[in-house]
Coordinates of C-alpha atoms in Angstrom, one line a residue:
M1 CA 0.0 0.0 0.0
T2 CA 1.2 3.4 -1.0
K3 CA 2.0 5.7 2.1
P4 CA 0.2 9.1 2.3
F5 CA 2.1 11.5 0.0
A6 CA 4.8 13.4 1.7
S7 CA 3.3 15.4 4.7
S8 CA -0.4 15.3 3.3
A9 CA -1.5 13.3 6.3
D10 CA 0.3 15.6 8.8
T11 CA -2.6 17.7 10.1
V12 CA -1.7 18.2 13.7
Q13 CA -1.1 21.8 14.6
K14 CA 2.4 22.4 16.3
T15 CA 2.9 24.5 19.3
D16 CA 5.1 27.6 19.0
T17 CA 7.8 28.2 21.3
L18 CA 9.6 31.7 21.7
E19 CA 13.2 31.3 22.7
I20 CA 15.1 34.5 23.9
L21 CA 18.9 33.9 23.3
G22 CA 20.2 37.2 24.4
D23 CA 19.1 41.0 24.6
G24 CA 16.9 41.2 21.4
V25 CA 17.7 38.0 20.0
Y26 CA 14.9 35.7 19.4
A27 CA 14.1 32.2 17.8
L28 CA 10.7 30.6 17.3
T29 CA 10.6 26.7 17.2
A30 CA 7.7 24.7 16.5
E31 CA 8.0 21.0 17.3
G32 CA 9.8 20.2 14.0
D33 CA 8.2 22.7 11.8
P34 CA 10.4 25.4 10.3
N35 CA 12.3 27.7 12.6
V36 CA 12.3 31.6 12.3
G37 CA 14.0 34.2 14.2
A38 CA 14.8 37.8 14.7
I39 CA 17.3 40.3 16.1
E40 CA 16.8 43.7 17.4
G41 CA 18.9 46.6 16.1
E42 CA 19.0 50.0 17.9
D43 CA 15.7 51.2 16.3
F44 CA 14.7 48.5 13.8
L45 CA 14.3 44.8 13.4
V46 CA 15.9 42.2 11.3
A47 CA 13.7 39.1 10.7
I48 CA 15.5 35.9 9.7
E49 CA 13.2 33.6 7.5
S50 CA 9.6 33.8 6.7
R51 CA 6.9 31.4 7.0
A52 CA 5.0 29.8 4.1
T53 CA 2.2 32.2 3.9
P54 CA 1.5 35.9 5.1
S55 CA -1.2 34.5 7.5
A56 CA 1.4 32.1 9.0
T57 CA 3.9 34.9 9.3
R58 CA 1.5 37.2 11.0
D59 CA 1.2 34.5 13.7
W60 CA 5.0 34.8 14.4
L61 CA 4.7 38.5 14.3
S62 CA 2.0 38.4 16.9
I63 CA 4.5 36.7 19.3
L64 CA 7.4 39.0 18.4
R65 CA 5.3 42.0 19.1
E66 CA 5.0 41.0 22.6
Q67 CA 8.7 41.7 22.9
T68 CA 9.2 44.7 20.5
D69 CA 7.3 47.1 18.3
K70 CA 10.2 48.0 16.2
P71 CA 9.7 48.2 12.5
V72 CA 11.2 45.2 10.3
R73 CA 14.0 47.0 8.3
F74 CA 15.5 43.7 6.8
L75 CA 14.1 40.4 6.1
I76 CA 16.9 37.7 5.6
L77 CA 16.2 34.6 3.8
T78 CA 18.8 31.9 4.1
H79 CA 17.8 30.2 1.0
Y80 CA 14.8 29.8 -1.2
H81 CA 12.2 27.2 -0.7
A82 CA 8.4 28.0 -0.8
V83 CA 7.6 27.3 2.8
R84 CA 10.5 29.5 4.0
V85 CA 9.8 32.5 1.8
L86 CA 6.2 33.0 0.5
G87 CA 4.9 34.6 3.8
A88 CA 7.4 37.5 3.3
S89 CA 4.9 40.3 2.4
A90 CA 3.5 40.2 5.9
F91 CA 6.8 41.6 7.4
E92 CA 6.5 44.9 5.2
A93 CA 10.2 44.9 5.4
G94 CA 12.1 47.7 4.0
D95 CA 14.4 45.2 2.2
I96 CA 14.7 41.5 1.7
I97 CA 18.1 40.0 1.5
M98 CA 19.1 36.7 -0.1
S99 CA 22.3 35.4 -1.8
E100 CA 22.8 35.9 -5.6
T101 CA 22.5 32.1 -6.1
S102 CA 19.2 32.0 -4.3
R103 CA 17.7 34.7 -6.4
D104 CA 18.7 32.7 -9.5
F105 CA 16.7 29.8 -7.9
V106 CA 13.7 32.0 -7.8
A107 CA 13.9 32.9 -11.4
E108 CA 14.7 29.4 -12.6
R109 CA 12.2 27.4 -10.5
G110 CA 10.2 29.6 -8.2
L111 CA 6.8 28.7 -9.6
E112 CA 7.5 25.1 -9.7
D113 CA 8.7 25.1 -6.1
W114 CA 5.9 26.9 -4.8
K115 CA 3.4 24.2 -6.4
S116 CA 5.6 21.5 -5.3
E117 CA 6.1 22.5 -1.6
F118 CA 2.6 23.5 -0.8
G119 CA 1.6 19.9 -2.3
R120 CA 4.0 18.3 -0.1
M121 CA 3.1 20.3 3.1
P122 CA -0.4 21.5 3.0
R123 CA -0.7 22.3 6.6
L124 CA 2.1 24.8 6.4
A125 CA 0.2 26.7 3.5
K126 CA -2.2 28.4 5.8
N127 CA -4.6 30.7 3.9
A128 CA -2.5 30.1 0.8
D129 CA -4.7 32.3 -1.3
E130 CA -3.1 35.4 0.5
V131 CA 0.2 34.8 -1.1
P132 CA 0.8 37.7 -3.4
G133 CA 3.3 36.0 -5.7
L134 CA 6.9 34.9 -5.8
T135 CA 9.2 36.5 -3.2
W136 CA 12.0 38.5 -4.8
P137 CA 15.0 40.0 -3.0
T138 CA 15.8 43.8 -3.1
I139 CA 19.3 43.3 -2.1
T140 CA 21.7 40.3 -3.0
F141 CA 25.3 39.5 -2.4
G142 CA 27.8 37.0 -3.6
T143 CA 29.7 35.8 -0.4
D144 CA 29.6 38.2 2.5
M145 CA 27.5 41.2 3.8
A146 CA 27.2 42.9 7.1
I147 CA 24.4 44.8 8.8
E148 CA 25.4 47.2 11.6
L149 CA 22.8 47.0 14.4
G150 CA 23.6 50.2 15.9
G151 CA 24.1 51.3 19.5
D152 CA 25.8 48.6 21.4
R153 CA 23.9 45.7 19.7
G154 CA 26.8 44.8 17.4
R155 CA 26.3 43.6 13.7
L156 CA 25.2 40.7 11.8
D157 CA 27.6 38.9 9.3
L158 CA 25.8 37.1 6.5
R159 CA 28.0 34.6 4.6
F160 CA 27.9 32.0 2.1
L161 CA 29.8 29.0 3.3
G162 CA 29.5 26.5 0.6
R163 CA 27.1 24.6 -1.3
G164 CA 24.8 22.5 0.8
H165 CA 21.0 22.2 1.3
T166 CA 20.8 24.3 -1.8
G167 CA 23.4 26.1 -4.0
G168 CA 22.9 29.4 -2.3
D169 CA 22.4 28.7 1.4
I170 CA 23.8 31.6 3.8
V171 CA 24.2 31.8 7.7
V172 CA 23.5 34.7 9.8
W173 CA 26.1 35.3 12.6
H174 CA 25.7 37.6 15.6
D175 CA 29.0 37.8 17.3
K176 CA 27.9 39.6 20.4
S177 CA 25.7 36.8 21.5
R178 CA 27.6 34.0 19.8
T179 CA 24.4 33.1 17.9
L180 CA 24.3 31.4 14.4
F181 CA 21.2 31.1 12.4
A182 CA 22.2 28.2 10.1
G183 CA 19.1 27.8 8.1
D184 CA 18.6 24.2 6.7
L185 CA 22.2 23.7 6.6
V186 CA 21.8 22.1 10.2
E187 CA 18.8 20.3 11.6
S188 CA 18.5 19.4 15.3
K189 CA 17.0 16.1 15.7
A190 CA 14.9 16.6 12.5
A191 CA 15.3 14.9 9.2
L192 CA 17.2 16.5 6.3
Y193 CA 15.5 17.5 3.1
T194 CA 18.2 17.3 0.4
G195 CA 16.2 17.2 -2.8
D196 CA 18.0 20.3 -4.0
A197 CA 21.3 19.6 -2.3
Y198 CA 25.0 19.2 -3.1
H199 CA 25.7 16.3 -0.6
F200 CA 29.3 15.9 -1.0
D201 CA 30.0 19.6 -0.5
W202 CA 27.7 19.8 2.3
A203 CA 28.8 16.7 4.2
G204 CA 32.4 18.0 4.0
K205 CA 33.7 21.6 3.9
T206 CA 30.4 23.4 4.3
L207 CA 29.5 21.7 7.7
D208 CA 33.2 22.2 8.6
N209 CA 32.8 26.0 8.0
V210 CA 29.5 26.0 10.1
K211 CA 31.2 24.2 12.9
A212 CA 34.2 26.7 12.9
Y213 CA 32.0 29.4 14.3
R214 CA 32.0 27.7 17.7
S215 CA 28.7 29.1 18.3
E216 CA 26.9 29.2 21.7
N217 CA 23.5 29.2 20.2
L218 CA 22.6 27.5 17.0
I219 CA 19.3 27.8 15.3
G220 CA 18.9 25.3 12.5
G221 CA 16.1 24.9 10.1
R222 CA 13.9 22.5 12.2
G223 CA 14.2 21.4 15.8
A224 CA 15.2 22.9 19.0
V225 CA 17.8 25.5 19.6
S226 CA 21.2 24.1 20.3
R227 CA 22.8 25.9 23.3
G228 CA 26.6 25.7 24.2
T229 CA 29.3 24.5 22.1
A230 CA 28.9 20.7 22.9
E231 CA 25.2 21.0 21.6
T232 CA 26.0 22.9 18.6
D233 CA 28.8 20.7 17.7
A234 CA 26.5 17.7 18.2
A235 CA 23.8 19.2 15.8
V236 CA 26.4 19.6 13.2
E237 CA 27.6 16.0 13.5
Q238 CA 24.1 14.7 13.5
T239 CA 23.4 16.4 10.3
R240 CA 26.7 15.1 8.8
M241 CA 26.0 11.7 10.1
F242 CA 22.7 11.7 8.2
L243 CA 24.3 13.0 4.9
N244 CA 27.2 10.5 5.3
G245 CA 24.6 7.6 5.9
M246 CA 23.0 8.5 2.7
I247 CA 26.1 8.8 0.7
E248 CA 27.5 5.5 1.9
N249 CA 24.3 3.5 1.2
V250 CA 23.3 5.1 -2.0
G251 CA 26.7 4.9 -3.3
R252 CA 27.0 1.3 -2.4
V253 CA 24.0 0.3 -4.4
H254 CA 25.0 2.6 -7.3
K255 CA 28.4 1.3 -7.6
A256 CA 27.0 -2.4 -7.6
G257 CA 24.7 -1.7 -10.5
G258 CA 21.5 -1.7 -8.5
D259 CA 18.5 0.6 -8.9
L260 CA 17.0 3.5 -7.3
K261 CA 14.4 1.6 -5.4
E262 CA 17.1 -0.7 -4.0
A263 CA 19.1 2.4 -3.0
F264 CA 16.1 3.9 -1.3
E265 CA 15.3 0.8 0.6
A266 CA 18.9 0.2 1.6
T267 CA 19.2 3.8 3.0
R268 CA 16.0 3.7 4.8
D269 CA 16.9 0.5 6.5
A270 CA 20.3 2.0 7.6
L271 CA 19.1 5.4 8.7
A272 CA 15.8 4.4 10.2
P273 CA 17.1 3.1 13.7
E274 CA 18.9 6.5 14.4
F275 CA 16.8 9.1 12.5
G276 CA 13.5 7.3 11.7
A277 CA 11.5 9.0 14.5
W278 CA 12.7 12.5 13.5
P279 CA 10.1 14.9 12.1
I280 CA 9.6 14.4 8.1
F281 CA 11.9 11.5 7.7
E282 CA 9.6 9.4 5.6
H283 CA 8.4 12.6 3.8
C284 CA 11.8 13.7 2.8
L285 CA 13.9 10.4 2.1
P286 CA 12.5 9.6 -1.4
F287 CA 13.4 13.0 -2.7
D288 CA 16.7 12.9 -0.9
V289 CA 17.8 9.6 -2.4
Q290 CA 16.6 10.7 -6.0
R291 CA 18.8 13.7 -5.9
L292 CA 21.8 11.8 -4.4
W293 CA 21.3 9.2 -7.2
D294 CA 21.4 12.0 -9.7
E295 CA 24.7 13.2 -8.1
F296 CA 26.3 9.8 -8.5
D297 CA 25.0 9.8 -12.1
G298 CA 26.9 13.0 -12.8
I299 CA 24.1 15.3 -12.6
E300 CA 25.7 18.4 -10.8
N301 CA 22.8 20.7 -10.4
P302 CA 19.4 19.5 -9.0
R303 CA 16.6 18.8 -11.5
I304 CA 13.6 20.9 -11.0
W305 CA 10.9 19.3 -8.7
T306 CA 7.5 19.9 -10.0
A307 CA 4.2 18.6 -8.4
E308 CA 4.0 15.9 -11.1
R309 CA 7.4 14.8 -10.6
D310 CA 7.0 14.6 -6.8
R311 CA 4.1 12.2 -7.2
E312 CA 6.0 10.0 -9.7
V313 CA 9.1 9.7 -7.4
W314 CA 6.8 9.1 -4.4
A315 CA 4.9 6.4 -6.1
K316 CA 8.2 4.6 -7.3
L317 CA 9.9 4.6 -4.0
Q318 CA 7.1 4.7 -1.4
G319 CA 4.6 2.6 -3.3

């Protein structure tokens, strides 16, 4: 029997938890749903990540407004996936920032990604008819950018650390509080989505670069905030273990002349004891294995996911 498609059967609303990591440094976690955050400048706010729709973003803003009424000057998007960006308009931000590579992602596959992700995760698409269109940046950069927060609040350093979850992921570092917003380059006890990933870069130098910050607070894409360098190191290494487990098992089947279904089953069997209870494990794994199989086939850049291709891969692997 075919399993319910992706997260279509996930209808239970998650509980939001606000975590205050320092003076004016906020993260909102939601039991394995996508994390968001914000940092106060002297007289403005910097929001980090959006939710999937304006309505869902307003829910986050209503929590944030209990702490500060400063206007949102910047919205930073660590990468481009629909459930991370399409609620951006609710912030009414002065500027939206993403990497140049992420902007190219919008142009190349933004519409397809929108239909794909809302089909995979319908619960996150709260009042989806409010989405005004694709989210485009007003500011882009190549590898580095800084935002001065004013007063004694320090600054934010935005940096591209290498290809990973997508080709254009960036991290946001606040040295004053030793806080790193790592986007989906790191997950804390949540499964990885790697359908647009560069697995070999990610598992190696990119995660090495994330770990080199020696952060005291690390906010990944999903899961709890990691606190203290022991926990932040563990979150990085959990992520690397997931990636290396995929690389080892898909690679072995590929080298032996097996097929995609065999690679999927071998990978699921190998990873499930450690990671199978983590959020969205069964949802993500078919798309993850397909992308990694393509990399072993020599397809460097991820193929575009469409709603139709999603269903085809799911039926082939989870049927």
